[in-house]
């Protein structure tokens, strides 16, 4: 079987190649250039040479900008806090890269994601499950994959912990064994979101008012791109007590502030739904739900409401943030997920219109 491995040159993708080779597969490497200043191709070339596999370096800068960077910038400018990794996995890695890998003769595209793939023997549907290493589990960012994409994906590291992967690499004397972890968002230097969005959009966002929940003006903000729900530091104004961003109102160009307890809500709404373990949501369903990548799963009930799903939590959740994904689980199995369109103040109607 011929397998293409998405290679960054790091320990995960390098070890994935080694494991696949040892299982008798013909392996080729594929590396994508996604943005200016990316250095992954250099490390990938070194890893491919050591592993003695051909490496195809593919220029994805145009499609990555169209599908990921522009979407991220526009969403952030609307007062959302999107997760570009979700979009990248669906559109780029398991979209265009999978397509081109199959064009190179590969039957599957393998990646270094810490997740497991299974098939439901009853329904025949492909499933994504959490990886063995709970700290490294990446199932959250793969909830939007289609059945066709999962069918042609392989995840060789799903049954290993990160330290086990490093040990596997050391035992095989791979130069990537002790490589550093990648940064949170690969295309934003120094995690300076506001500066990046300003450059990408070619404009800054307009200053406006800080208000409380009653609408009373309590200060001035620098522009919506400088804030996200739950933020405390960097408000630029002191209030004599800890204050947090509770909600962002782009229609009124307001940032609504509250105290710590004001950040909690037991309900959210999501749109852009994708189901993996289910064909569709036909009625109320008990799940565990994650409202951000590093969040712990929380017990909730899903209710379908037209093109939305309402998520009712058993216990209030802190800083529900529009633009982030909410992902639904049944134990280790990803049921599906969607993009949050509400916060403490309810549904953001402007986001429904933007759909």
CSV table of C-alpha atoms in Angstrom, one decimal, residues 2-355:
chain,number,residue,atom,x,y,z
A,2,UNK,CA,1.3,3.4,-0.9
A,3,UNK,CA,1.0,6.1,1.8
A,4,UNK,CA,1.8,9.8,1.6
A,5,UNK,CA,2.9,11.3,4.9
A,6,UNK,CA,2.4,15.0,5.6
A,7,UNK,CA,5.8,16.0,6.8
A,8,UNK,CA,7.0,19.0,8.8
A,9,UNK,CA,10.3,17.5,9.7
A,10,UNK,CA,9.3,17.2,13.3
A,11,UNK,CA,9.3,14.1,15.5
A,12,UNK,CA,5.7,13.3,14.9
A,13,UNK,CA,5.7,13.1,11.2
A,14,UNK,CA,9.1,11.5,11.1
A,15,UNK,CA,8.1,8.7,13.5
A,16,UNK,CA,4.9,8.2,11.5
A,17,UNK,CA,7.0,7.5,8.4
A,18,UNK,CA,9.2,5.0,10.3
A,19,UNK,CA,6.2,3.1,11.7
A,20,UNK,CA,4.6,2.9,8.3
A,21,UNK,CA,7.8,1.7,6.7
A,22,UNK,CA,8.2,-1.0,9.3
A,23,UNK,CA,4.6,-2.2,8.6
A,24,UNK,CA,5.6,-2.7,5.0
A,25,UNK,CA,4.1,0.3,3.3
A,26,UNK,CA,5.6,2.2,0.4
A,27,UNK,CA,6.0,5.8,1.8
A,28,UNK,CA,6.4,9.1,0.2
A,29,UNK,CA,6.6,12.5,1.9
A,30,UNK,CA,4.6,15.5,1.1
A,31,UNK,CA,5.3,19.0,2.5
A,32,UNK,CA,3.3,22.1,1.9
A,33,UNK,CA,4.6,25.6,1.8
A,34,UNK,CA,1.7,27.7,3.3
A,35,UNK,CA,3.0,31.1,4.0
A,36,UNK,CA,6.1,33.4,3.7
A,37,UNK,CA,8.8,32.6,6.2
A,38,UNK,CA,7.8,29.0,6.8
A,39,UNK,CA,10.8,26.8,7.3
A,40,UNK,CA,9.1,23.4,7.5
A,41,UNK,CA,10.4,22.3,4.0
A,42,UNK,CA,14.0,22.5,5.1
A,43,UNK,CA,13.5,20.3,8.2
A,44,UNK,CA,11.2,18.0,6.1
A,45,UNK,CA,13.9,17.5,3.4
A,46,UNK,CA,16.5,16.6,6.1
A,47,UNK,CA,14.0,14.1,7.7
A,48,UNK,CA,13.1,12.6,4.3
A,49,UNK,CA,16.7,12.1,3.4
A,50,UNK,CA,17.4,10.3,6.7
A,51,UNK,CA,14.3,8.1,6.2
A,52,UNK,CA,15.3,7.5,2.5
A,53,UNK,CA,11.9,8.5,1.1
A,54,UNK,CA,11.1,10.8,-1.8
A,55,UNK,CA,9.7,14.2,-0.7
A,56,UNK,CA,7.3,16.3,-2.7
A,57,UNK,CA,7.3,20.0,-1.7
A,58,UNK,CA,4.0,21.6,-2.8
A,59,UNK,CA,3.4,25.4,-3.0
A,60,UNK,CA,0.1,26.0,-1.2
A,61,UNK,CA,0.6,29.7,-0.5
A,62,UNK,CA,-2.3,30.8,-2.7
A,63,UNK,CA,-4.9,28.3,-1.6
A,64,UNK,CA,-3.8,28.6,2.0
A,65,UNK,CA,-4.3,32.4,1.9
A,66,UNK,CA,-7.7,32.0,0.2
A,67,UNK,CA,-9.0,29.2,2.4
A,68,UNK,CA,-7.4,29.9,5.8
A,69,UNK,CA,-5.7,33.2,6.2
A,70,UNK,CA,-8.4,35.4,4.6
A,71,UNK,CA,-11.2,33.6,6.4
A,72,UNK,CA,-9.3,33.9,9.7
A,73,UNK,CA,-8.7,37.6,9.3
A,74,UNK,CA,-12.3,38.3,8.3
A,75,UNK,CA,-13.7,36.3,11.2
A,76,UNK,CA,-11.4,38.0,13.7
A,77,UNK,CA,-12.3,41.4,12.3
A,78,UNK,CA,-16.0,40.6,12.9
A,79,UNK,CA,-15.2,40.1,16.6
A,80,UNK,CA,-14.9,36.3,16.5
A,81,UNK,CA,-12.0,34.2,17.7
A,82,UNK,CA,-11.7,31.5,15.1
A,83,UNK,CA,-9.6,28.3,15.2
A,84,UNK,CA,-7.7,28.2,11.9
A,85,UNK,CA,-6.5,24.7,12.5
A,86,UNK,CA,-10.0,23.3,12.0
A,87,UNK,CA,-10.3,25.1,8.7
A,88,UNK,CA,-6.8,24.0,7.6
A,89,UNK,CA,-7.4,20.4,8.3
A,90,UNK,CA,-10.6,20.3,6.4
A,91,UNK,CA,-9.7,22.5,3.4
A,92,UNK,CA,-5.9,22.1,3.2
A,93,UNK,CA,-4.4,19.0,4.7
A,94,UNK,CA,-7.3,16.6,4.1
A,95,UNK,CA,-8.7,18.7,1.3
A,96,UNK,CA,-6.1,19.8,-1.3
A,97,UNK,CA,-3.2,17.9,0.1
A,98,UNK,CA,-5.1,14.6,0.2
A,99,UNK,CA,-6.2,15.3,-3.4
A,100,UNK,CA,-2.7,15.9,-4.6
A,101,UNK,CA,-1.3,12.9,-2.6
A,102,UNK,CA,-3.8,10.6,-4.4
A,103,UNK,CA,-2.7,12.2,-7.7
A,104,UNK,CA,0.8,11.1,-6.8
A,105,UNK,CA,-0.5,7.5,-6.5
A,106,UNK,CA,-1.0,7.3,-2.8
A,107,UNK,CA,-3.9,5.3,-1.4
A,108,UNK,CA,-3.8,7.2,1.9
A,109,UNK,CA,-2.6,10.4,3.5
A,110,UNK,CA,-1.1,9.9,7.0
A,111,UNK,CA,-0.4,12.6,9.5
A,112,UNK,CA,1.2,12.9,12.9
A,113,UNK,CA,-2.1,13.8,14.6
A,114,UNK,CA,-2.7,12.1,18.0
A,115,UNK,CA,-6.1,10.6,17.2
A,116,UNK,CA,-7.4,7.2,16.4
A,117,UNK,CA,-9.5,6.1,13.4
A,118,UNK,CA,-12.1,3.3,13.6
A,119,UNK,CA,-15.1,2.0,11.8
A,120,UNK,CA,-18.6,1.6,13.4
A,121,UNK,CA,-19.4,-2.0,12.6
A,122,UNK,CA,-23.1,-1.3,12.8
A,123,UNK,CA,-23.5,1.8,10.7
A,124,UNK,CA,-20.3,1.4,8.6
A,125,UNK,CA,-19.4,5.0,9.3
A,126,UNK,CA,-15.8,6.0,9.8
A,127,UNK,CA,-15.1,7.4,13.3
A,128,UNK,CA,-12.5,9.7,14.9
A,129,UNK,CA,-11.6,8.9,18.5
A,130,UNK,CA,-9.4,10.6,21.0
A,131,UNK,CA,-5.7,9.6,21.0
A,132,UNK,CA,-4.2,7.6,23.8
A,133,UNK,CA,-2.3,10.6,25.1
A,134,UNK,CA,-5.0,12.8,26.5
A,135,UNK,CA,-2.6,15.8,26.8
A,136,UNK,CA,-1.8,15.6,23.1
A,137,UNK,CA,-5.2,14.6,21.7
A,138,UNK,CA,-6.1,16.5,18.6
A,139,UNK,CA,-9.5,15.1,17.8
A,140,UNK,CA,-11.0,18.5,18.4
A,141,UNK,CA,-9.5,20.0,15.3
A,142,UNK,CA,-10.6,17.1,13.1
A,143,UNK,CA,-14.3,17.2,13.8
A,144,UNK,CA,-15.1,18.8,10.5
A,145,UNK,CA,-13.7,16.0,8.3
A,146,UNK,CA,-16.0,14.2,5.9
A,147,UNK,CA,-16.5,10.5,5.7
A,148,UNK,CA,-14.5,10.5,2.4
A,149,UNK,CA,-11.6,12.3,4.0
A,150,UNK,CA,-11.5,10.0,7.0
A,151,UNK,CA,-11.7,7.0,4.8
A,152,UNK,CA,-8.4,8.0,3.1
A,153,UNK,CA,-6.6,9.1,6.3
A,154,UNK,CA,-4.2,7.2,8.5
A,155,UNK,CA,-3.1,8.3,12.0
A,156,UNK,CA,-0.1,6.1,13.0
A,157,UNK,CA,0.5,7.8,16.4
A,158,UNK,CA,-3.0,7.5,17.9
A,159,UNK,CA,-2.0,4.6,20.2
A,160,UNK,CA,1.2,6.3,21.5
A,161,UNK,CA,1.9,9.0,24.0
A,162,UNK,CA,4.2,11.9,23.0
A,163,UNK,CA,7.0,10.6,25.1
A,164,UNK,CA,6.7,7.1,23.6
A,165,UNK,CA,6.9,8.7,20.2
A,166,UNK,CA,10.1,10.5,21.2
A,167,UNK,CA,11.5,7.2,22.5
A,168,UNK,CA,10.6,5.5,19.2
A,169,UNK,CA,12.4,8.2,17.3
A,170,UNK,CA,15.5,8.1,19.6
A,171,UNK,CA,15.6,4.3,19.3
A,172,UNK,CA,15.7,4.7,15.5
A,173,UNK,CA,18.2,7.5,15.8
A,174,UNK,CA,16.0,10.0,14.0
A,175,UNK,CA,17.5,13.5,14.1
A,176,UNK,CA,14.0,14.9,14.8
A,177,UNK,CA,13.6,13.0,18.1
A,178,UNK,CA,14.1,16.0,20.3
A,179,UNK,CA,12.7,18.7,18.0
A,180,UNK,CA,10.7,21.5,19.6
A,181,UNK,CA,6.9,21.7,19.5
A,182,UNK,CA,5.3,23.8,16.8
A,183,UNK,CA,3.8,27.2,17.7
A,184,UNK,CA,0.1,27.7,18.3
A,185,UNK,CA,-0.9,29.3,15.0
A,186,UNK,CA,1.8,28.7,12.4
A,187,UNK,CA,1.3,31.8,10.3
A,188,UNK,CA,1.2,34.5,13.0
A,189,UNK,CA,4.7,35.6,14.2
A,190,UNK,CA,5.0,36.0,17.9
A,191,UNK,CA,1.3,35.4,18.4
A,192,UNK,CA,0.7,39.1,17.7
A,193,UNK,CA,-2.9,38.6,16.4
A,194,UNK,CA,-4.0,42.3,16.2
A,195,UNK,CA,-0.9,43.3,14.2
A,196,UNK,CA,-1.4,40.4,11.8
A,197,UNK,CA,-5.1,41.1,11.3
A,198,UNK,CA,-4.4,44.7,10.7
A,199,UNK,CA,-1.8,43.9,8.0
A,200,UNK,CA,-4.0,41.2,6.4
A,201,UNK,CA,-7.1,43.4,6.2
A,202,UNK,CA,-5.2,46.5,5.3
A,203,UNK,CA,-6.9,48.5,8.0
A,204,UNK,CA,-7.3,48.8,11.7
A,205,UNK,CA,-10.6,48.4,13.6
A,206,UNK,CA,-12.2,51.5,14.9
A,207,UNK,CA,-12.0,52.5,18.5
A,208,UNK,CA,-15.3,52.4,20.4
A,209,UNK,CA,-16.9,52.1,23.9
A,210,UNK,CA,-16.4,49.7,26.7
A,211,UNK,CA,-19.8,49.2,28.4
A,212,UNK,CA,-21.3,47.2,31.1
A,213,UNK,CA,-24.3,44.8,30.6
A,214,UNK,CA,-26.8,47.7,31.0
A,215,UNK,CA,-25.1,49.7,28.2
A,216,UNK,CA,-23.5,52.2,30.5
A,217,UNK,CA,-20.3,53.5,28.9
A,218,UNK,CA,-17.3,52.8,31.2
A,219,UNK,CA,-14.4,53.5,29.0
A,220,UNK,CA,-13.0,53.4,25.4
A,221,UNK,CA,-11.5,50.5,23.6
A,222,UNK,CA,-8.8,50.5,20.8
A,223,UNK,CA,-10.7,48.4,18.2
A,224,UNK,CA,-12.4,45.0,18.3
A,225,UNK,CA,-9.4,43.1,16.9
A,226,UNK,CA,-7.5,43.7,20.2
A,227,UNK,CA,-10.0,41.7,22.3
A,228,UNK,CA,-11.5,38.3,22.8
A,229,UNK,CA,-14.1,36.9,25.2
A,230,UNK,CA,-12.5,36.1,28.6
A,231,UNK,CA,-9.6,38.5,28.2
A,232,UNK,CA,-8.5,40.5,31.3
A,233,UNK,CA,-5.0,41.8,30.4
A,234,UNK,CA,-4.4,44.5,27.9
A,235,UNK,CA,-7.7,46.3,28.2
A,236,UNK,CA,-5.9,49.6,28.5
A,237,UNK,CA,-8.2,50.8,31.2
A,238,UNK,CA,-8.2,50.2,35.0
A,239,UNK,CA,-11.4,49.8,36.9
A,240,UNK,CA,-10.3,49.2,40.5
A,241,UNK,CA,-11.3,45.6,40.3
A,242,UNK,CA,-10.7,42.7,37.8
A,243,UNK,CA,-12.8,43.2,34.7
A,244,UNK,CA,-13.0,40.8,31.7
A,245,UNK,CA,-14.3,40.9,28.2
A,246,UNK,CA,-17.8,39.2,28.4
A,247,UNK,CA,-19.1,40.0,24.9
A,248,UNK,CA,-18.2,41.7,21.7
A,249,UNK,CA,-20.8,43.7,19.8
A,250,UNK,CA,-19.5,44.6,16.3
A,251,UNK,CA,-22.8,46.2,15.2
A,252,UNK,CA,-22.5,48.8,18.0
A,253,UNK,CA,-18.7,48.6,18.0
A,254,UNK,CA,-18.9,47.8,21.8
A,255,UNK,CA,-16.8,45.6,24.1
A,256,UNK,CA,-19.0,44.6,27.0
A,257,UNK,CA,-17.1,44.1,30.3
A,258,UNK,CA,-18.0,42.2,33.4
A,259,UNK,CA,-16.6,40.6,36.5
A,260,UNK,CA,-15.3,37.0,36.6
A,261,UNK,CA,-18.7,35.5,37.5
A,262,UNK,CA,-20.3,37.3,34.5
A,263,UNK,CA,-18.3,35.1,32.1
A,264,UNK,CA,-20.3,31.9,32.8
A,265,UNK,CA,-23.3,30.6,30.8
A,266,UNK,CA,-24.9,27.2,30.6
A,267,UNK,CA,-26.1,27.6,27.0
A,268,UNK,CA,-24.7,28.2,23.6
A,269,UNK,CA,-25.7,27.9,19.9
A,270,UNK,CA,-23.6,26.7,17.0
A,271,UNK,CA,-23.9,26.5,13.3
A,272,UNK,CA,-21.8,25.1,10.4
A,273,UNK,CA,-22.5,21.6,11.8
A,274,UNK,CA,-20.6,18.5,10.7
A,275,UNK,CA,-21.5,15.0,11.9
A,276,UNK,CA,-19.0,12.1,11.9
A,277,UNK,CA,-20.6,9.4,14.0
A,278,UNK,CA,-24.1,10.5,13.1
A,279,UNK,CA,-25.8,11.1,9.8
A,280,UNK,CA,-27.7,14.0,11.4
A,281,UNK,CA,-29.0,15.2,14.7
A,282,UNK,CA,-32.7,14.3,14.7
A,283,UNK,CA,-33.6,15.0,18.4
A,284,UNK,CA,-32.2,15.7,21.8
A,285,UNK,CA,-28.9,13.9,22.5
A,286,UNK,CA,-26.7,13.7,25.7
A,287,UNK,CA,-23.0,14.4,24.9
A,288,UNK,CA,-19.8,15.7,26.4
A,289,UNK,CA,-18.9,19.0,24.7
A,290,UNK,CA,-15.6,20.9,24.4
A,291,UNK,CA,-15.9,24.7,23.8
A,292,UNK,CA,-12.2,25.2,23.0
A,293,UNK,CA,-9.2,23.1,22.2
A,294,UNK,CA,-7.8,22.8,25.7
A,295,UNK,CA,-11.2,22.7,27.5
A,296,UNK,CA,-12.3,19.6,29.4
A,297,UNK,CA,-15.4,17.9,28.0
A,298,UNK,CA,-18.5,18.9,29.9
A,299,UNK,CA,-21.9,17.1,30.1
A,300,UNK,CA,-24.5,18.7,27.9
A,301,UNK,CA,-27.7,18.0,25.9
A,302,UNK,CA,-27.9,18.9,22.2
A,303,UNK,CA,-31.2,20.2,20.7
A,304,UNK,CA,-31.6,20.7,16.9
A,305,UNK,CA,-33.0,24.1,16.0
A,306,UNK,CA,-33.3,24.6,12.3
A,307,UNK,CA,-29.8,25.1,11.0
A,308,UNK,CA,-28.4,25.6,14.5
A,309,UNK,CA,-27.8,23.3,17.5
A,310,UNK,CA,-28.5,24.5,21.0
A,311,UNK,CA,-26.1,23.1,23.6
A,312,UNK,CA,-27.5,23.0,27.1
A,313,UNK,CA,-24.7,22.3,29.7
A,314,UNK,CA,-25.3,20.7,33.1
A,315,UNK,CA,-22.9,23.2,34.7
A,316,UNK,CA,-22.1,26.8,33.4
A,317,UNK,CA,-19.0,27.1,31.1
A,318,UNK,CA,-16.5,30.0,31.3
A,319,UNK,CA,-16.0,32.4,28.3
A,320,UNK,CA,-18.1,30.8,25.6
A,321,UNK,CA,-16.5,32.5,22.5
A,322,UNK,CA,-18.0,33.1,19.1
A,323,UNK,CA,-15.8,31.7,16.3
A,324,UNK,CA,-14.4,28.9,18.4
A,325,UNK,CA,-15.6,25.4,17.6
A,326,UNK,CA,-17.7,23.3,20.0
A,327,UNK,CA,-17.0,19.6,19.5
A,328,UNK,CA,-19.3,16.8,20.7
A,329,UNK,CA,-18.2,13.5,22.1
A,330,UNK,CA,-19.6,10.2,23.2
A,331,UNK,CA,-16.8,9.0,25.4
A,332,UNK,CA,-13.7,8.8,23.2
A,333,UNK,CA,-15.7,9.1,19.9
A,334,UNK,CA,-16.2,12.4,18.1
A,335,UNK,CA,-19.8,12.8,17.2
A,336,UNK,CA,-19.4,16.1,15.3
A,337,UNK,CA,-19.3,19.8,16.0
A,338,UNK,CA,-19.9,23.3,14.8
A,339,UNK,CA,-18.9,26.9,15.2
A,340,UNK,CA,-20.1,28.9,18.2
A,341,UNK,CA,-22.3,31.9,17.3
A,342,UNK,CA,-23.3,33.0,20.8
A,343,UNK,CA,-21.8,34.3,24.0
A,344,UNK,CA,-23.0,35.4,27.4
A,345,UNK,CA,-25.4,37.8,25.8
A,346,UNK,CA,-27.0,35.3,23.5
A,347,UNK,CA,-26.9,34.6,19.7
A,348,UNK,CA,-24.8,37.0,17.7
A,349,UNK,CA,-27.4,37.7,14.9
A,350,UNK,CA,-24.7,39.4,12.8
A,351,UNK,CA,-22.9,36.0,12.6
A,352,UNK,CA,-26.0,34.2,11.4
A,353,UNK,CA,-26.2,36.8,8.5
A,354,UNK,CA,-22.6,36.2,7.7
A,355,UNK,CA,-23.2,32.5,7.1
